[in-house]
Amino acid sequence: MYPRALDLRALVEHRSVFLLGPRQTDFVVGDDVAIEVKASPRVGPGNLKGLRALSEEVRLRRRVVVSTESRARTTDEGVLVLPVAEFFERLWNDQLLPG
């Protein structure tokens, strides 16, 4: 287990998080943030299917993919792609999720 995964576990304990296996979206935080985790060095359109499907059902303020990419970027669809370390840095500094 990635040592910092415990921080995500703490997030799960303190916020409303639902696992959405059938929709292939890993986490929904509250009612408006979806987080997908991919063990991929490059996130492409095929990796965004679950987020797209969920976005058609629920109005999301933020869609995030955590991956092994080396740099943060935003896709043409407005999905924030973050390297693992940057995801946790933003999470710890309250820069990722709405209050």
mmCIF file with all atom_site columns, C-alpha atoms in Angstrom:
data_model
loop_
_atom_site.group_PDB
_atom_site.id
_atom_site.type_symbol
_atom_site.label_atom_id
_atom_site.label_alt_id
_atom_site.label_comp_id
_atom_site.label_asym_id
_atom_site.label_entity_id
_atom_site.label_seq_id
_atom_site.pdbx_PDB_ins_code
_atom_site.Cartn_x
_atom_site.Cartn_y
_atom_site.Cartn_z
_atom_site.occupancy
_atom_site.B_iso_or_equiv
_atom_site.pdbx_formal_charge
_atom_site.auth_seq_id
_atom_site.auth_comp_id
_atom_site.auth_asym_id
_atom_site.auth_atom_id
_atom_site.pdbx_PDB_model_num
ATOM 1  C CA . MET A 1 1  ? 0.000   0.000  0.000   1.00 0.00 ? 1  MET A CA 1
ATOM 2  C CA . TYR A 1 2  ? 1.250   3.464  -0.860  1.00 0.00 ? 2  TYR A CA 1
ATOM 3  C CA . PRO A 1 3  ? 2.089   5.005  2.554   1.00 0.00 ? 3  PRO A CA 1
ATOM 4  C CA . ARG A 1 4  ? 0.133   8.172  1.903   1.00 0.00 ? 4  ARG A CA 1
ATOM 5  C CA . ALA A 1 5  ? -2.985  6.212  0.996   1.00 0.00 ? 5  ALA A CA 1
ATOM 6  C CA . LEU A 1 6  ? -3.780  6.414  4.695   1.00 0.00 ? 6  LEU A CA 1
ATOM 7  C CA . ASP A 1 7  ? -4.481  10.118 4.161   1.00 0.00 ? 7  ASP A CA 1
ATOM 8  C CA . LEU A 1 8  ? -7.136  9.250  1.593   1.00 0.00 ? 8  LEU A CA 1
ATOM 9  C CA . ARG A 1 9  ? -8.548  6.749  4.078   1.00 0.00 ? 9  ARG A CA 1
ATOM 10 C CA . ALA A 1 10 ? -8.780  9.598  6.619   1.00 0.00 ? 10 ALA A CA 1
ATOM 11 C CA . LEU A 1 11 ? -10.578 11.691 4.009   1.00 0.00 ? 11 LEU A CA 1
ATOM 12 C CA . VAL A 1 12 ? -13.053 8.861  3.537   1.00 0.00 ? 12 VAL A CA 1
ATOM 13 C CA . GLU A 1 13 ? -13.752 8.850  7.267   1.00 0.00 ? 13 GLU A CA 1
ATOM 14 C CA . HIS A 1 14 ? -14.440 12.591 7.388   1.00 0.00 ? 14 HIS A CA 1
ATOM 15 C CA . ARG A 1 15 ? -16.404 13.217 4.198   1.00 0.00 ? 15 ARG A CA 1
ATOM 16 C CA . SER A 1 16 ? -19.160 11.533 2.255   1.00 0.00 ? 16 SER A CA 1
ATOM 17 C CA . VAL A 1 17 ? -17.311 9.259  -0.143  1.00 0.00 ? 17 VAL A CA 1
ATOM 18 C CA . PHE A 1 18 ? -18.933 6.552  -2.212  1.00 0.00 ? 18 PHE A CA 1
ATOM 19 C CA . LEU A 1 19 ? -17.239 3.845  -4.242  1.00 0.00 ? 19 LEU A CA 1
ATOM 20 C CA . LEU A 1 20 ? -18.890 3.608  -7.627  1.00 0.00 ? 20 LEU A CA 1
ATOM 21 C CA . GLY A 1 21 ? -17.523 0.402  -9.133  1.00 0.00 ? 21 GLY A CA 1
ATOM 22 C CA . PRO A 1 22 ? -20.213 -0.090 -11.796 1.00 0.00 ? 22 PRO A CA 1
ATOM 23 C CA . ARG A 1 23 ? -19.651 3.429  -13.113 1.00 0.00 ? 23 ARG A CA 1
ATOM 24 C CA . GLN A 1 24 ? -15.891 2.932  -12.930 1.00 0.00 ? 24 GLN A CA 1
ATOM 25 C CA . THR A 1 25 ? -15.370 6.097  -10.901 1.00 0.00 ? 25 THR A CA 1
ATOM 26 C CA . ASP A 1 26 ? -13.312 5.400  -7.813  1.00 0.00 ? 26 ASP A CA 1
ATOM 27 C CA . PHE A 1 27 ? -14.484 8.105  -5.407  1.00 0.00 ? 27 PHE A CA 1
ATOM 28 C CA . VAL A 1 28 ? -17.158 10.770 -5.183  1.00 0.00 ? 28 VAL A CA 1
ATOM 29 C CA . VAL A 1 29 ? -16.535 13.281 -2.417  1.00 0.00 ? 29 VAL A CA 1
ATOM 30 C CA . GLY A 1 30 ? -19.639 15.050 -1.203  1.00 0.00 ? 30 GLY A CA 1
ATOM 31 C CA . ASP A 1 31 ? -21.950 15.735 -4.109  1.00 0.00 ? 31 ASP A CA 1
ATOM 32 C CA . ASP A 1 32 ? -19.578 17.473 -6.454  1.00 0.00 ? 32 ASP A CA 1
ATOM 33 C CA . VAL A 1 33 ? -16.043 16.048 -6.724  1.00 0.00 ? 33 VAL A CA 1
ATOM 34 C CA . ALA A 1 34 ? -15.184 12.827 -8.552  1.00 0.00 ? 34 ALA A CA 1
ATOM 35 C CA . ILE A 1 35 ? -11.741 11.220 -8.245  1.00 0.00 ? 35 ILE A CA 1
ATOM 36 C CA . GLU A 1 36 ? -10.477 8.489  -10.531 1.00 0.00 ? 36 GLU A CA 1
ATOM 37 C CA . VAL A 1 37 ? -7.191  6.686  -9.772  1.00 0.00 ? 37 VAL A CA 1
ATOM 38 C CA . LYS A 1 38 ? -5.153  5.304  -12.663 1.00 0.00 ? 38 LYS A CA 1
ATOM 39 C CA . ALA A 1 39 ? -1.803  3.506  -12.567 1.00 0.00 ? 39 ALA A CA 1
ATOM 40 C CA . SER A 1 40 ? -0.892  5.035  -15.901 1.00 0.00 ? 40 SER A CA 1
ATOM 41 C CA . PRO A 1 41 ? 1.984   7.277  -16.974 1.00 0.00 ? 41 PRO A CA 1
ATOM 42 C CA . ARG A 1 42 ? -0.322  8.934  -19.521 1.00 0.00 ? 42 ARG A CA 1
ATOM 43 C CA . VAL A 1 43 ? -4.055  9.498  -19.020 1.00 0.00 ? 43 VAL A CA 1
ATOM 44 C CA . GLY A 1 44 ? -5.955  9.463  -22.303 1.00 0.00 ? 44 GLY A CA 1
ATOM 45 C CA . PRO A 1 45 ? -9.596  9.841  -23.354 1.00 0.00 ? 45 PRO A CA 1
ATOM 46 C CA . GLY A 1 46 ? -10.278 6.157  -22.720 1.00 0.00 ? 46 GLY A CA 1
ATOM 47 C CA . ASN A 1 47 ? -9.385  6.643  -19.050 1.00 0.00 ? 47 ASN A CA 1
ATOM 48 C CA . LEU A 1 48 ? -12.099 9.276  -18.642 1.00 0.00 ? 48 LEU A CA 1
ATOM 49 C CA . LYS A 1 49 ? -15.146 7.146  -19.526 1.00 0.00 ? 49 LYS A CA 1
ATOM 50 C CA . GLY A 1 50 ? -16.308 6.742  -15.921 1.00 0.00 ? 50 GLY A CA 1
ATOM 51 C CA . LEU A 1 51 ? -15.965 10.453 -15.177 1.00 0.00 ? 51 LEU A CA 1
ATOM 52 C CA . ARG A 1 52 ? -17.826 11.305 -18.377 1.00 0.00 ? 52 ARG A CA 1
ATOM 53 C CA . ALA A 1 53 ? -20.673 8.929  -17.535 1.00 0.00 ? 53 ALA A CA 1
ATOM 54 C CA . LEU A 1 54 ? -20.967 10.285 -13.994 1.00 0.00 ? 54 LEU A CA 1
ATOM 55 C CA . SER A 1 55 ? -20.897 13.882 -15.276 1.00 0.00 ? 55 SER A CA 1
ATOM 56 C CA . GLU A 1 56 ? -23.937 13.117 -17.401 1.00 0.00 ? 56 GLU A CA 1
ATOM 57 C CA . GLU A 1 57 ? -25.860 12.067 -14.277 1.00 0.00 ? 57 GLU A CA 1
ATOM 58 C CA . VAL A 1 58 ? -24.510 14.466 -11.638 1.00 0.00 ? 58 VAL A CA 1
ATOM 59 C CA . ARG A 1 59 ? -23.365 18.072 -11.805 1.00 0.00 ? 59 ARG A CA 1
ATOM 60 C CA . LEU A 1 60 ? -19.727 17.939 -10.677 1.00 0.00 ? 60 LEU A CA 1
ATOM 61 C CA . ARG A 1 61 ? -17.675 20.948 -9.643  1.00 0.00 ? 61 ARG A CA 1
ATOM 62 C CA . ARG A 1 62 ? -14.412 19.089 -10.116 1.00 0.00 ? 62 ARG A CA 1
ATOM 63 C CA . ARG A 1 63 ? -13.216 15.923 -11.836 1.00 0.00 ? 63 ARG A CA 1
ATOM 64 C CA . VAL A 1 64 ? -9.764  14.658 -10.904 1.00 0.00 ? 64 VAL A CA 1
ATOM 65 C CA . VAL A 1 65 ? -7.609  11.812 -12.151 1.00 0.00 ? 65 VAL A CA 1
ATOM 66 C CA . VAL A 1 66 ? -4.703  10.745 -9.941  1.00 0.00 ? 66 VAL A CA 1
ATOM 67 C CA . SER A 1 67 ? -2.034  8.981  -11.971 1.00 0.00 ? 67 SER A CA 1
ATOM 68 C CA . THR A 1 68 ? 1.661   8.354  -12.354 1.00 0.00 ? 68 THR A CA 1
ATOM 69 C CA . GLU A 1 69 ? 1.995   11.201 -14.866 1.00 0.00 ? 69 GLU A CA 1
ATOM 70 C CA . SER A 1 70 ? 4.952   13.441 -14.098 1.00 0.00 ? 70 SER A CA 1
ATOM 71 C CA . ARG A 1 71 ? 3.144   16.810 -14.342 1.00 0.00 ? 71 ARG A CA 1
ATOM 72 C CA . ALA A 1 72 ? -0.242  18.254 -13.473 1.00 0.00 ? 72 ALA A CA 1
ATOM 73 C CA . ARG A 1 73 ? -2.428  19.225 -16.404 1.00 0.00 ? 73 ARG A CA 1
ATOM 74 C CA . THR A 1 74 ? -6.027  19.876 -17.367 1.00 0.00 ? 74 THR A CA 1
ATOM 75 C CA . THR A 1 75 ? -7.563  17.919 -20.248 1.00 0.00 ? 75 THR A CA 1
ATOM 76 C CA . ASP A 1 76 ? -9.636  19.470 -23.031 1.00 0.00 ? 76 ASP A CA 1
ATOM 77 C CA . GLU A 1 77 ? -12.701 18.239 -21.108 1.00 0.00 ? 77 GLU A CA 1
ATOM 78 C CA . GLY A 1 78 ? -11.661 20.154 -17.977 1.00 0.00 ? 78 GLY A CA 1
ATOM 79 C CA . VAL A 1 79 ? -10.472 17.114 -16.013 1.00 0.00 ? 79 VAL A CA 1
ATOM 80 C CA . LEU A 1 80 ? -7.593  17.843 -13.646 1.00 0.00 ? 80 LEU A CA 1
ATOM 81 C CA . VAL A 1 81 ? -4.865  15.195 -13.983 1.00 0.00 ? 81 VAL A CA 1
ATOM 82 C CA . LEU A 1 82 ? -2.489  15.090 -11.030 1.00 0.00 ? 82 LEU A CA 1
ATOM 83 C CA . PRO A 1 83 ? 0.609   13.064 -10.177 1.00 0.00 ? 83 PRO A CA 1
ATOM 84 C CA . VAL A 1 84 ? 0.142   11.112 -6.938  1.00 0.00 ? 84 VAL A CA 1
ATOM 85 C CA . ALA A 1 85 ? 2.460   13.306 -4.841  1.00 0.00 ? 85 ALA A CA 1
ATOM 86 C CA . GLU A 1 86 ? 0.828   16.524 -6.044  1.00 0.00 ? 86 GLU A CA 1
ATOM 87 C CA . PHE A 1 87 ? -2.634  15.103 -5.380  1.00 0.00 ? 87 PHE A CA 1
ATOM 88 C CA . PHE A 1 88 ? -1.725  14.495 -1.730  1.00 0.00 ? 88 PHE A CA 1
ATOM 89 C CA . GLU A 1 89 ? 0.034   17.849 -1.420  1.00 0.00 ? 89 GLU A CA 1
ATOM 90 C CA . ARG A 1 90 ? -3.097  19.646 -2.632  1.00 0.00 ? 90 ARG A CA 1
ATOM 91 C CA . LEU A 1 91 ? -5.276  17.453 -0.436  1.00 0.00 ? 91 LEU A CA 1
ATOM 92 C CA . TRP A 1 92 ? -3.201  18.201 2.665   1.00 0.00 ? 92 TRP A CA 1
ATOM 93 C CA . ASN A 1 93 ? -3.222  21.930 1.902   1.00 0.00 ? 93 ASN A CA 1
ATOM 94 C CA . ASP A 1 94 ? -7.011  22.037 1.373   1.00 0.00 ? 94 ASP A CA 1
ATOM 95 C CA . GLN A 1 95 ? -6.551  23.060 -2.267  1.00 0.00 ? 95 GLN A CA 1
ATOM 96 C CA . LEU A 1 96 ? -8.384  20.146 -3.803  1.00 0.00 ? 96 LEU A CA 1
ATOM 97 C CA . LEU A 1 97 ? -11.807 19.807 -2.255  1.00 0.00 ? 97 LEU A CA 1
ATOM 98 C CA . PRO A 1 98 ? -14.472 22.388 -1.503  1.00 0.00 ? 98 PRO A CA 1
ATOM 99 C CA . GLY A 1 99 ? -14.784 23.376 2.174   1.00 0.00 ? 99 GLY A CA 1
#
